[in-house]
Each structure stands twice: as structure tokens, then as C-alpha cells.
Short mmCIF file of N, CA and C in Angstrom, two decimals:
data_model
loop_
_atom_site.label_atom_id
_atom_site.label_comp_id
_atom_site.label_asym_id
_atom_site.label_seq_id
_atom_site.Cartn_x
_atom_site.Cartn_y
_atom_site.Cartn_z
N LEU A 1 -141.29 -66.03 -15.28
CA LEU A 1 -141.03 -64.54 -14.20
C LEU A 1 -140.40 -63.00 -15.70
N ARG A 2 -141.20 -61.97 -15.17
CA ARG A 2 -140.94 -60.98 -15.86
C ARG A 2 -140.04 -60.33 -15.74
N VAL A 3 -138.23 -59.67 -15.86
CA VAL A 3 -137.77 -59.19 -15.26
C VAL A 3 -138.25 -57.83 -15.75
N PRO A 4 -138.23 -56.56 -15.02
CA PRO A 4 -138.50 -55.37 -15.53
C PRO A 4 -137.20 -55.07 -16.21
N HIS A 5 -137.11 -54.22 -16.99
CA HIS A 5 -135.78 -53.63 -18.07
C HIS A 5 -135.92 -52.01 -17.36
N GLY A 6 -134.38 -51.79 -17.27
CA GLY A 6 -133.73 -50.13 -16.97
C GLY A 6 -133.64 -48.81 -17.83
N THR A 7 -134.56 -47.75 -17.54
CA THR A 7 -134.60 -47.04 -18.37
C THR A 7 -133.58 -46.16 -18.50
N LEU A 8 -133.16 -45.77 -19.91
CA LEU A 8 -132.21 -44.29 -19.80
C LEU A 8 -132.81 -42.55 -19.04
N MET A 9 -131.96 -42.39 -18.07
CA MET A 9 -132.72 -41.18 -17.92
C MET A 9 -131.88 -40.53 -17.17
N ARG A 10 -131.53 -39.18 -16.94
CA ARG A 10 -131.11 -38.51 -16.74
C ARG A 10 -131.42 -37.81 -15.82
N PHE A 11 -131.59 -37.28 -14.41
CA PHE A 11 -131.39 -36.60 -13.32
C PHE A 11 -130.36 -35.38 -12.94
N VAL A 12 -130.57 -33.95 -12.62
CA VAL A 12 -129.50 -32.89 -12.82
C VAL A 12 -130.09 -32.35 -10.76
N LEU A 13 -129.12 -32.43 -10.53
CA LEU A 13 -128.67 -32.48 -8.90
C LEU A 13 -128.18 -31.13 -8.93
N PRO A 14 -129.72 -30.27 -7.94
CA PRO A 14 -128.66 -28.44 -7.86
C PRO A 14 -127.83 -29.10 -6.18
N ILE A 15 -126.73 -29.61 -6.66
CA ILE A 15 -125.81 -29.70 -4.88
C ILE A 15 -126.36 -28.92 -3.81
N THR A 16 -125.36 -27.25 -5.22
CA THR A 16 -124.66 -26.11 -3.63
C THR A 16 -125.99 -25.19 -3.40
N ILE A 17 -127.26 -25.64 -3.63
CA ILE A 17 -128.51 -24.60 -3.05
C ILE A 17 -128.65 -25.38 -1.87
N THR A 18 -129.21 -24.77 -1.49
CA THR A 18 -129.56 -24.27 0.70
C THR A 18 -130.90 -23.65 0.65
N GLU A 19 -131.30 -23.42 0.05
CA GLU A 19 -132.76 -22.40 0.54
C GLU A 19 -133.57 -21.44 -1.10
N ALA A 20 -134.66 -22.18 -1.21
CA ALA A 20 -135.02 -21.21 -2.57
C ALA A 20 -136.92 -21.36 -2.31
N ASP A 21 -137.40 -20.98 -3.23
CA ASP A 21 -138.91 -20.86 -3.54
C ASP A 21 -138.90 -22.08 -4.00
N GLY A 22 -140.04 -22.44 -3.58
CA GLY A 22 -140.72 -24.00 -4.25
C GLY A 22 -140.88 -24.69 -5.49
N ASP A 23 -141.38 -22.89 -5.79
CA ASP A 23 -141.89 -22.73 -7.52
C ASP A 23 -140.74 -22.27 -8.51
N VAL A 24 -139.49 -22.85 -7.63
CA VAL A 24 -138.81 -22.53 -8.71
C VAL A 24 -137.49 -23.30 -9.17
N ASN A 25 -137.93 -24.29 -10.88
CA ASN A 25 -137.00 -24.86 -10.87
C ASN A 25 -135.47 -24.77 -10.63
N LEU A 26 -135.01 -25.96 -10.05
CA LEU A 26 -133.79 -25.29 -9.84
C LEU A 26 -132.30 -25.88 -11.07
N VAL A 27 -133.18 -26.65 -11.83
CA VAL A 27 -132.02 -27.07 -12.99
C VAL A 27 -131.81 -25.70 -13.90
N ASN A 28 -131.18 -25.25 -14.22
CA ASN A 28 -130.39 -24.42 -15.14
C ASN A 28 -129.85 -25.05 -15.97
N MET A 29 -129.96 -26.48 -16.30
CA MET A 29 -128.93 -26.37 -17.52
C MET A 29 -129.42 -26.79 -18.68
N PRO A 30 -129.37 -26.37 -19.98
CA PRO A 30 -129.76 -26.51 -21.06
C PRO A 30 -130.17 -27.59 -21.65
N ASN A 31 -130.65 -28.12 -22.51
CA ASN A 31 -130.92 -29.64 -23.23
C ASN A 31 -131.72 -30.09 -22.78
N THR A 32 -132.59 -29.72 -21.19
CA THR A 32 -132.92 -31.45 -20.40
C THR A 32 -134.08 -31.19 -20.20
N SER A 33 -135.24 -31.94 -19.94
CA SER A 33 -136.49 -31.69 -19.41
C SER A 33 -136.38 -32.06 -17.58
N ALA A 34 -135.45 -32.30 -17.03
CA ALA A 34 -134.80 -32.35 -16.11
C ALA A 34 -135.47 -31.89 -14.88
N THR A 35 -136.28 -31.59 -13.78
CA THR A 35 -136.71 -30.37 -12.65
C THR A 35 -136.32 -30.64 -11.38
N ALA A 36 -136.32 -30.09 -10.18
CA ALA A 36 -135.28 -29.89 -9.17
C ALA A 36 -136.21 -28.30 -8.37
N TYR A 37 -137.43 -29.50 -7.77
CA TYR A 37 -137.58 -27.96 -6.72
C TYR A 37 -137.72 -28.14 -4.94
N MET A 38 -137.11 -26.94 -4.57
CA MET A 38 -137.13 -27.81 -2.98
C MET A 38 -138.39 -27.28 -1.93
N THR A 39 -138.90 -28.50 -1.93
CA THR A 39 -140.62 -28.99 -1.15
C THR A 39 -140.64 -28.95 0.31
N SER A 40 -139.38 -28.36 0.44
CA SER A 40 -139.21 -27.95 2.22
C SER A 40 -138.05 -27.63 2.23
N PRO A 41 -136.90 -26.90 3.35
CA PRO A 41 -135.95 -27.17 3.96
C PRO A 41 -135.08 -28.31 3.80
N GLY A 42 -133.68 -28.94 2.67
CA GLY A 42 -133.24 -29.75 2.99
C GLY A 42 -133.65 -30.68 1.91
N ILE A 43 -134.88 -30.50 1.63
CA ILE A 43 -135.41 -31.61 0.72
C ILE A 43 -135.87 -30.74 -0.86
N ILE A 44 -135.24 -31.76 -1.84
CA ILE A 44 -134.68 -31.28 -3.02
C ILE A 44 -136.41 -32.94 -3.96
N HIS A 45 -136.81 -32.53 -4.41
CA HIS A 45 -137.41 -33.61 -4.91
C HIS A 45 -136.75 -33.28 -6.59
N CYS A 46 -136.36 -33.94 -7.30
CA CYS A 46 -135.70 -34.02 -8.89
C CYS A 46 -136.56 -34.88 -9.64
N THR A 47 -137.05 -34.73 -11.11
CA THR A 47 -137.90 -35.79 -11.77
C THR A 47 -136.94 -35.07 -13.14
N PRO A 48 -136.83 -36.67 -13.67
CA PRO A 48 -136.00 -37.29 -14.82
C PRO A 48 -136.08 -36.62 -15.89
N ASP A 49 -135.25 -36.39 -17.32
CA ASP A 49 -135.40 -36.22 -18.35
C ASP A 49 -135.33 -37.73 -19.09
N TYR A 50 -136.21 -37.96 -19.52
CA TYR A 50 -135.95 -39.37 -20.49
C TYR A 50 -135.65 -39.61 -21.61
N ILE A 51 -134.57 -38.55 -22.22
CA ILE A 51 -133.35 -38.49 -23.35
C ILE A 51 -134.15 -38.61 -24.42
N THR A 52 -135.06 -39.53 -24.56
CA THR A 52 -136.05 -39.53 -26.04
C THR A 52 -137.74 -40.05 -25.35
N GLU A 53 -138.79 -39.38 -26.79
CA GLU A 53 -139.63 -39.84 -25.95
C GLU A 53 -140.25 -41.45 -26.01
N ASP A 54 -140.22 -41.81 -26.25
CA ASP A 54 -139.76 -43.46 -26.31
C ASP A 54 -139.46 -44.16 -25.00
N LYS A 55 -138.87 -43.47 -24.26
CA LYS A 55 -138.55 -43.97 -22.45
C LYS A 55 -137.51 -44.95 -22.93
N ILE A 56 -136.43 -44.47 -23.93
CA ILE A 56 -135.82 -46.10 -24.12
C ILE A 56 -134.68 -46.76 -23.54
N THR A 57 -135.49 -48.07 -23.31
CA THR A 57 -135.28 -48.95 -22.63
C THR A 57 -133.64 -49.42 -22.54
N MET A 58 -132.66 -49.59 -21.26
CA MET A 58 -131.60 -49.69 -21.97
C MET A 58 -131.05 -50.00 -20.14
N GLU A 59 -129.82 -51.30 -20.91
CA GLU A 59 -129.29 -52.14 -19.56
C GLU A 59 -127.80 -50.99 -19.09
N LEU A 60 -127.45 -51.75 -18.61
CA LEU A 60 -125.12 -51.14 -18.20
C LEU A 60 -124.74 -50.36 -19.20
N PRO A 61 -125.56 -49.27 -18.75
CA PRO A 61 -124.67 -47.77 -19.67
C PRO A 61 -123.26 -47.95 -19.33
N ARG A 62 -122.60 -47.57 -20.65
CA ARG A 62 -120.88 -46.90 -20.20
C ARG A 62 -120.70 -45.88 -21.16
N ILE A 63 -119.95 -44.73 -20.62
CA ILE A 63 -119.63 -43.76 -21.14
C ILE A 63 -117.54 -43.84 -21.46
N ASN A 64 -117.63 -42.52 -22.09
CA ASN A 64 -115.73 -43.11 -22.15
C ASN A 64 -115.69 -42.47 -21.46
N TYR A 65 -115.14 -43.24 -20.31
CA TYR A 65 -115.62 -42.48 -18.70
C TYR A 65 -113.72 -42.60 -18.64
N GLU A 66 -112.50 -42.44 -20.27
CA GLU A 66 -111.24 -42.54 -19.69
C GLU A 66 -111.58 -40.36 -19.57
N GLN A 67 -112.31 -39.97 -20.81
CA GLN A 67 -112.02 -38.68 -20.91
C GLN A 67 -113.48 -38.09 -20.05
N ASN A 68 -114.33 -38.78 -19.96
CA ASN A 68 -115.54 -37.62 -19.35
C ASN A 68 -116.07 -38.05 -17.82
N ASN A 69 -114.91 -38.83 -17.43
CA ASN A 69 -116.03 -39.28 -16.22
C ASN A 69 -116.08 -37.96 -15.87
N GLY A 70 -116.81 -37.93 -14.39
CA GLY A 70 -117.60 -36.84 -13.75
C GLY A 70 -117.12 -35.56 -14.45
N LYS A 71 -117.45 -35.46 -16.05
CA LYS A 71 -117.54 -34.24 -15.87
C LYS A 71 -119.19 -34.85 -17.53
N PRO A 72 -118.95 -33.37 -18.23
CA PRO A 72 -120.01 -33.58 -18.88
C PRO A 72 -119.90 -34.61 -20.29
N TYR A 73 -121.17 -35.33 -20.53
CA TYR A 73 -120.80 -36.69 -21.82
C TYR A 73 -121.73 -36.15 -22.72
N ARG A 74 -121.65 -36.79 -23.70
CA ARG A 74 -122.12 -36.69 -24.38
C ARG A 74 -122.87 -37.64 -25.36
N TYR A 75 -122.34 -39.03 -25.28
CA TYR A 75 -122.90 -40.39 -25.88
C TYR A 75 -122.40 -41.36 -24.88
N VAL A 76 -123.61 -42.34 -24.85
CA VAL A 76 -124.01 -43.45 -23.99
C VAL A 76 -123.86 -44.90 -24.31
N TYR A 77 -123.49 -46.28 -24.14
CA TYR A 77 -123.29 -46.99 -25.15
C TYR A 77 -124.11 -48.16 -23.54
N GLY A 78 -125.08 -49.31 -24.14
CA GLY A 78 -125.71 -50.22 -23.47
C GLY A 78 -126.02 -50.99 -23.88
N SER A 79 -126.72 -52.34 -23.14
CA SER A 79 -127.97 -53.47 -24.49
C SER A 79 -128.96 -52.71 -23.59
N ALA A 80 -129.68 -53.57 -25.01
CA ALA A 80 -131.29 -53.25 -24.85
C ALA A 80 -132.11 -54.26 -25.66
N PRO A 81 -133.16 -54.52 -24.45
CA PRO A 81 -133.60 -55.54 -25.49
C PRO A 81 -134.71 -55.35 -26.31
N PHE A 82 -134.62 -56.76 -27.67
CA PHE A 82 -136.08 -56.99 -28.26
C PHE A 82 -136.25 -58.03 -28.50
N ASP A 83 -137.42 -57.32 -29.17
CA ASP A 83 -138.12 -59.00 -29.31
C ASP A 83 -137.08 -60.14 -29.64
N GLY A 84 -136.59 -61.36 -29.27
CA GLY A 84 -135.99 -62.15 -29.10
C GLY A 84 -134.18 -62.04 -29.32
N GLY A 85 -133.79 -61.05 -28.05
CA GLY A 85 -133.00 -60.98 -27.89
C GLY A 85 -132.52 -59.79 -26.75
N ASN A 86 -131.05 -59.31 -26.91
CA ASN A 86 -130.17 -57.71 -26.06
C ASN A 86 -130.21 -57.32 -27.63
N GLN A 87 -128.96 -56.36 -27.62
CA GLN A 87 -128.96 -55.23 -28.87
C GLN A 87 -127.91 -54.50 -28.27
N LEU A 88 -127.24 -54.37 -28.56
CA LEU A 88 -126.51 -52.68 -28.22
C LEU A 88 -127.26 -50.86 -29.02
N VAL A 89 -126.58 -50.55 -27.91
CA VAL A 89 -127.26 -49.81 -28.08
C VAL A 89 -126.27 -47.98 -28.03
N LYS A 90 -126.38 -47.41 -28.96
CA LYS A 90 -125.74 -45.67 -28.88
C LYS A 90 -126.78 -44.46 -28.86
N VAL A 91 -126.21 -44.14 -27.54
CA VAL A 91 -127.61 -42.78 -27.34
C VAL A 91 -126.20 -41.44 -27.48
N ASP A 92 -127.02 -40.37 -28.53
CA ASP A 92 -127.30 -39.08 -28.62
C ASP A 92 -126.97 -38.05 -27.69
N LEU A 93 -126.94 -37.88 -26.58
CA LEU A 93 -127.60 -37.40 -25.78
C LEU A 93 -127.36 -35.52 -26.16
N GLN A 94 -127.05 -35.19 -26.91
CA GLN A 94 -127.14 -34.02 -27.76
C GLN A 94 -128.49 -33.77 -28.58
N GLU A 95 -128.13 -35.05 -29.55
CA GLU A 95 -129.28 -34.77 -30.24
C GLU A 95 -130.44 -35.92 -29.92
N ARG A 96 -129.89 -36.32 -28.89
CA ARG A 96 -131.22 -37.27 -28.68
C ARG A 96 -131.58 -38.32 -29.67
N LYS A 97 -130.70 -39.44 -30.76
CA LYS A 97 -130.56 -39.98 -31.55
C LYS A 97 -130.68 -41.19 -31.03
N VAL A 98 -130.53 -42.03 -31.06
CA VAL A 98 -130.24 -43.11 -31.19
C VAL A 98 -129.86 -44.61 -32.30
N VAL A 99 -128.90 -45.14 -31.64
CA VAL A 99 -128.24 -46.43 -32.56
C VAL A 99 -128.35 -47.50 -32.24
N TYR A 100 -128.96 -48.90 -33.23
CA TYR A 100 -128.81 -49.79 -32.47
C TYR A 100 -128.16 -50.76 -33.72
N TRP A 101 -127.62 -52.62 -32.91
CA TRP A 101 -127.37 -53.14 -33.46
C TRP A 101 -127.23 -54.50 -33.16
N LYS A 102 -127.65 -55.62 -34.29
CA LYS A 102 -128.02 -56.62 -33.57
C LYS A 102 -127.53 -57.75 -34.47
N GLU A 103 -127.84 -58.97 -33.60
CA GLU A 103 -127.73 -60.07 -34.93
C GLU A 103 -128.21 -61.55 -34.35
N SER A 104 -128.94 -61.65 -35.01
CA SER A 104 -130.41 -62.20 -34.53
C SER A 104 -129.68 -63.90 -34.19
N GLY A 105 -130.37 -64.64 -32.50
CA GLY A 105 -128.94 -66.02 -32.10
C GLY A 105 -128.68 -65.64 -31.63
N TYR A 106 -128.18 -63.81 -30.71
CA TYR A 106 -126.98 -63.92 -30.01
C TYR A 106 -127.59 -62.64 -28.88
N LEU A 107 -126.97 -62.57 -27.68
CA LEU A 107 -127.23 -61.80 -26.95
C LEU A 107 -126.65 -60.76 -26.94
N ALA A 108 -126.51 -59.38 -26.63
CA ALA A 108 -125.35 -58.81 -26.42
C ALA A 108 -125.04 -58.94 -25.38
N GLY A 109 -123.91 -58.83 -24.84
CA GLY A 109 -123.32 -58.27 -23.07
C GLY A 109 -123.04 -57.18 -23.02
N GLU A 110 -122.38 -56.66 -21.81
CA GLU A 110 -122.02 -55.31 -21.32
C GLU A 110 -121.80 -54.77 -22.39
N PRO A 111 -121.82 -53.48 -23.04
CA PRO A 111 -121.21 -52.95 -23.77
C PRO A 111 -119.37 -52.40 -23.16
N VAL A 112 -118.10 -52.37 -23.51
CA VAL A 112 -117.44 -51.45 -23.04
C VAL A 112 -116.32 -50.28 -23.81
N PHE A 113 -116.39 -49.21 -23.71
CA PHE A 113 -115.69 -48.23 -24.58
C PHE A 113 -114.09 -47.69 -24.70
N VAL A 114 -113.50 -47.89 -25.69
CA VAL A 114 -112.03 -48.47 -25.77
C VAL A 114 -111.14 -47.23 -26.26
N PRO A 115 -111.30 -46.16 -25.75
CA PRO A 115 -110.74 -45.04 -26.85
C PRO A 115 -109.49 -45.29 -27.48
N ASN A 116 -109.27 -44.46 -28.95
CA ASN A 116 -108.52 -44.59 -29.51
C ASN A 116 -107.10 -43.99 -29.25
N PRO A 117 -105.55 -44.36 -29.36
CA PRO A 117 -105.11 -43.67 -28.56
C PRO A 117 -104.80 -42.51 -29.80
N GLY A 118 -104.42 -41.22 -27.91
CA GLY A 118 -104.60 -39.85 -28.65
C GLY A 118 -105.22 -38.88 -29.38
N ALA A 119 -106.86 -40.12 -28.72
CA ALA A 119 -108.39 -39.67 -29.10
C ALA A 119 -108.79 -38.09 -28.54
N LYS A 120 -109.31 -37.27 -29.38
CA LYS A 120 -109.59 -36.19 -29.14
C LYS A 120 -111.54 -35.98 -28.95
N LYS A 121 -111.90 -36.45 -29.71
CA LYS A 121 -113.29 -36.58 -29.33
C LYS A 121 -113.72 -37.71 -28.68
N GLU A 122 -114.92 -37.29 -27.88
CA GLU A 122 -114.96 -38.54 -27.25
C GLU A 122 -115.44 -39.93 -27.63
N ASP A 123 -116.39 -39.64 -29.13
CA ASP A 123 -116.74 -41.38 -29.28
C ASP A 123 -115.65 -41.84 -30.17
N GLU A 124 -114.76 -41.31 -30.33
CA GLU A 124 -113.25 -42.05 -31.18
C GLU A 124 -112.40 -42.99 -30.81
N GLY A 125 -113.30 -43.98 -31.07
CA GLY A 125 -112.70 -45.05 -30.39
C GLY A 125 -113.63 -46.47 -30.52
N VAL A 126 -113.85 -47.48 -29.58
CA VAL A 126 -114.07 -48.85 -30.25
C VAL A 126 -115.51 -49.50 -29.22
N ILE A 127 -116.27 -49.89 -29.13
CA ILE A 127 -117.16 -50.90 -28.54
C ILE A 127 -116.52 -52.31 -28.59
N LEU A 128 -116.70 -52.68 -27.62
CA LEU A 128 -116.15 -54.41 -27.42
C LEU A 128 -117.46 -55.52 -26.71
N SER A 129 -118.17 -55.87 -26.65
CA SER A 129 -118.90 -56.77 -26.48
C SER A 129 -118.98 -58.26 -26.91
N PRO A 130 -119.59 -59.16 -25.62
CA PRO A 130 -119.81 -60.17 -25.36
C PRO A 130 -120.94 -60.69 -26.41
N MET A 131 -121.10 -61.88 -27.06
CA MET A 131 -122.04 -62.09 -27.59
C MET A 131 -122.81 -63.25 -27.18
N LEU A 132 -123.51 -63.13 -27.29
CA LEU A 132 -123.64 -64.65 -26.56
C LEU A 132 -124.36 -65.71 -27.61
N SER A 133 -124.15 -66.94 -28.38
CA SER A 133 -124.86 -67.76 -28.60
C SER A 133 -126.05 -67.96 -28.00
N GLU A 134 -127.84 -68.00 -28.47
CA GLU A 134 -128.90 -68.91 -27.86
C GLU A 134 -128.91 -69.53 -28.70
N VAL A 135 -127.93 -70.34 -29.72
CA VAL A 135 -128.24 -71.68 -30.22
C VAL A 135 -127.37 -72.89 -29.40
N ALA A 136 -128.10 -73.83 -29.50
CA ALA A 136 -126.09 -75.36 -29.43
C ALA A 136 -125.78 -75.09 -30.33
N ASN A 137 -124.27 -75.66 -29.58
CA ASN A 137 -123.35 -75.77 -30.04
C ASN A 137 -122.81 -74.28 -31.39
N THR A 138 -123.49 -73.81 -31.19
CA THR A 138 -122.72 -72.34 -31.93
C THR A 138 -122.14 -71.59 -30.86
N PRO A 139 -120.88 -70.88 -31.35
CA PRO A 139 -120.41 -70.29 -30.55
C PRO A 139 -119.60 -68.99 -30.15
N SER A 140 -119.86 -68.48 -28.71
CA SER A 140 -119.83 -67.02 -28.84
C SER A 140 -119.16 -66.18 -29.52
N TYR A 141 -119.20 -64.77 -29.32
CA TYR A 141 -117.54 -63.91 -29.52
C TYR A 141 -117.35 -63.17 -29.23
N MET A 142 -116.61 -62.70 -29.67
CA MET A 142 -116.37 -60.72 -29.40
C MET A 142 -116.21 -60.31 -30.69
N VAL A 143 -117.78 -58.99 -30.90
CA VAL A 143 -117.90 -58.01 -31.45
C VAL A 143 -117.08 -57.02 -31.41
N VAL A 144 -116.43 -55.97 -32.34
CA VAL A 144 -116.20 -54.69 -32.18
C VAL A 144 -116.41 -53.69 -33.42
N LEU A 145 -117.11 -52.84 -32.66
CA LEU A 145 -117.90 -51.86 -33.05
C LEU A 145 -116.99 -50.53 -33.11
N ASP A 146 -116.67 -49.67 -34.21
CA ASP A 146 -116.41 -48.64 -34.52
C ASP A 146 -117.57 -47.03 -33.60
N ALA A 147 -117.51 -46.61 -32.33
CA ALA A 147 -117.88 -46.31 -31.42
C ALA A 147 -118.62 -44.89 -32.24
N LYS A 148 -117.74 -44.30 -32.95
CA LYS A 148 -118.67 -43.19 -34.17
C LYS A 148 -119.49 -43.93 -34.73
N THR A 149 -119.38 -45.26 -35.81
CA THR A 149 -120.56 -45.11 -36.64
C THR A 149 -121.52 -46.51 -36.35
N PHE A 150 -120.80 -46.82 -35.14
CA PHE A 150 -121.94 -48.06 -34.52
C PHE A 150 -121.66 -49.56 -35.15
N LYS A 151 -120.89 -49.36 -36.31
CA LYS A 151 -120.56 -50.56 -37.45
C LYS A 151 -119.19 -51.54 -37.41
#
């Protein structure tokens, strides 16, 4: 059984538009290839921005919710498959850069962002993730990564 993986993409939803010409892209946000066209009254067709050219595969996305929930954000963290397991991934949406962290013999679980007390910057904190052993009689553990350096 082959299970499909999620792809990191961003849609831009123009929620205040009531009418527009069908040939006008309603997305005016900088640094995105997402589009939105009104195809008929009340119907808007949206296409996503895939963030990276290789359409990064990523699941269980997390951001710094405490600072950025419902607001623009730059960094997203998640779990991504690779040959032999899952790895952790940090994506810089502004620079469109990806950093990976993995350990052979382990599957990375859902990452959680924990901000530093008094943090000012979005990636000031740590990423916590369970690392599940694929080897019998080898213990699983919790990894703690610096969210800024991803080390």
C-alpha cells in the first residue's frame, strides 16, 4: 500500500472581493506565485504557490503559533519522508530555503515549536519532536533542536 504524502503549498484567498473581471489576478501579495481569478459571480478559482521548485513533500506543519497565529509568518516546520524514514524540515517561506534534520533508524514525529521566554524573532525557540526507533530493542527519544539553526 502506497500512501500519498502532503505537499507544502500556500493559497492566497481574497476574502473581501465581491466582483472582478475574470482576467484579473486578485492576489496582490508580494513574493508569491499563487493566483486567484473570479470565474463567475461568487466563484473564485485559486491556484497555490508551491514555495520550492521541487514541490517539497511535508506533513504535520507547525509555525510559531504563539506569535503568528492568524498573522503572516516566515518559518514552517514539519515532518518529511526520505528514503528510509521521516526527517524534520524547516522551510523559510521568504527566502524559499529548506533545511533538513534526520537520524538513520528513526522516524521523526510531529514537531512542536516552543518559543524562548521573551522571544522577539519568529524562530527564537526550540523544536521538540519524538524520534521513533525502527530497530527492535532500541529506545525512541525526544529530540530538541534550536529552531533558528535547526541543530
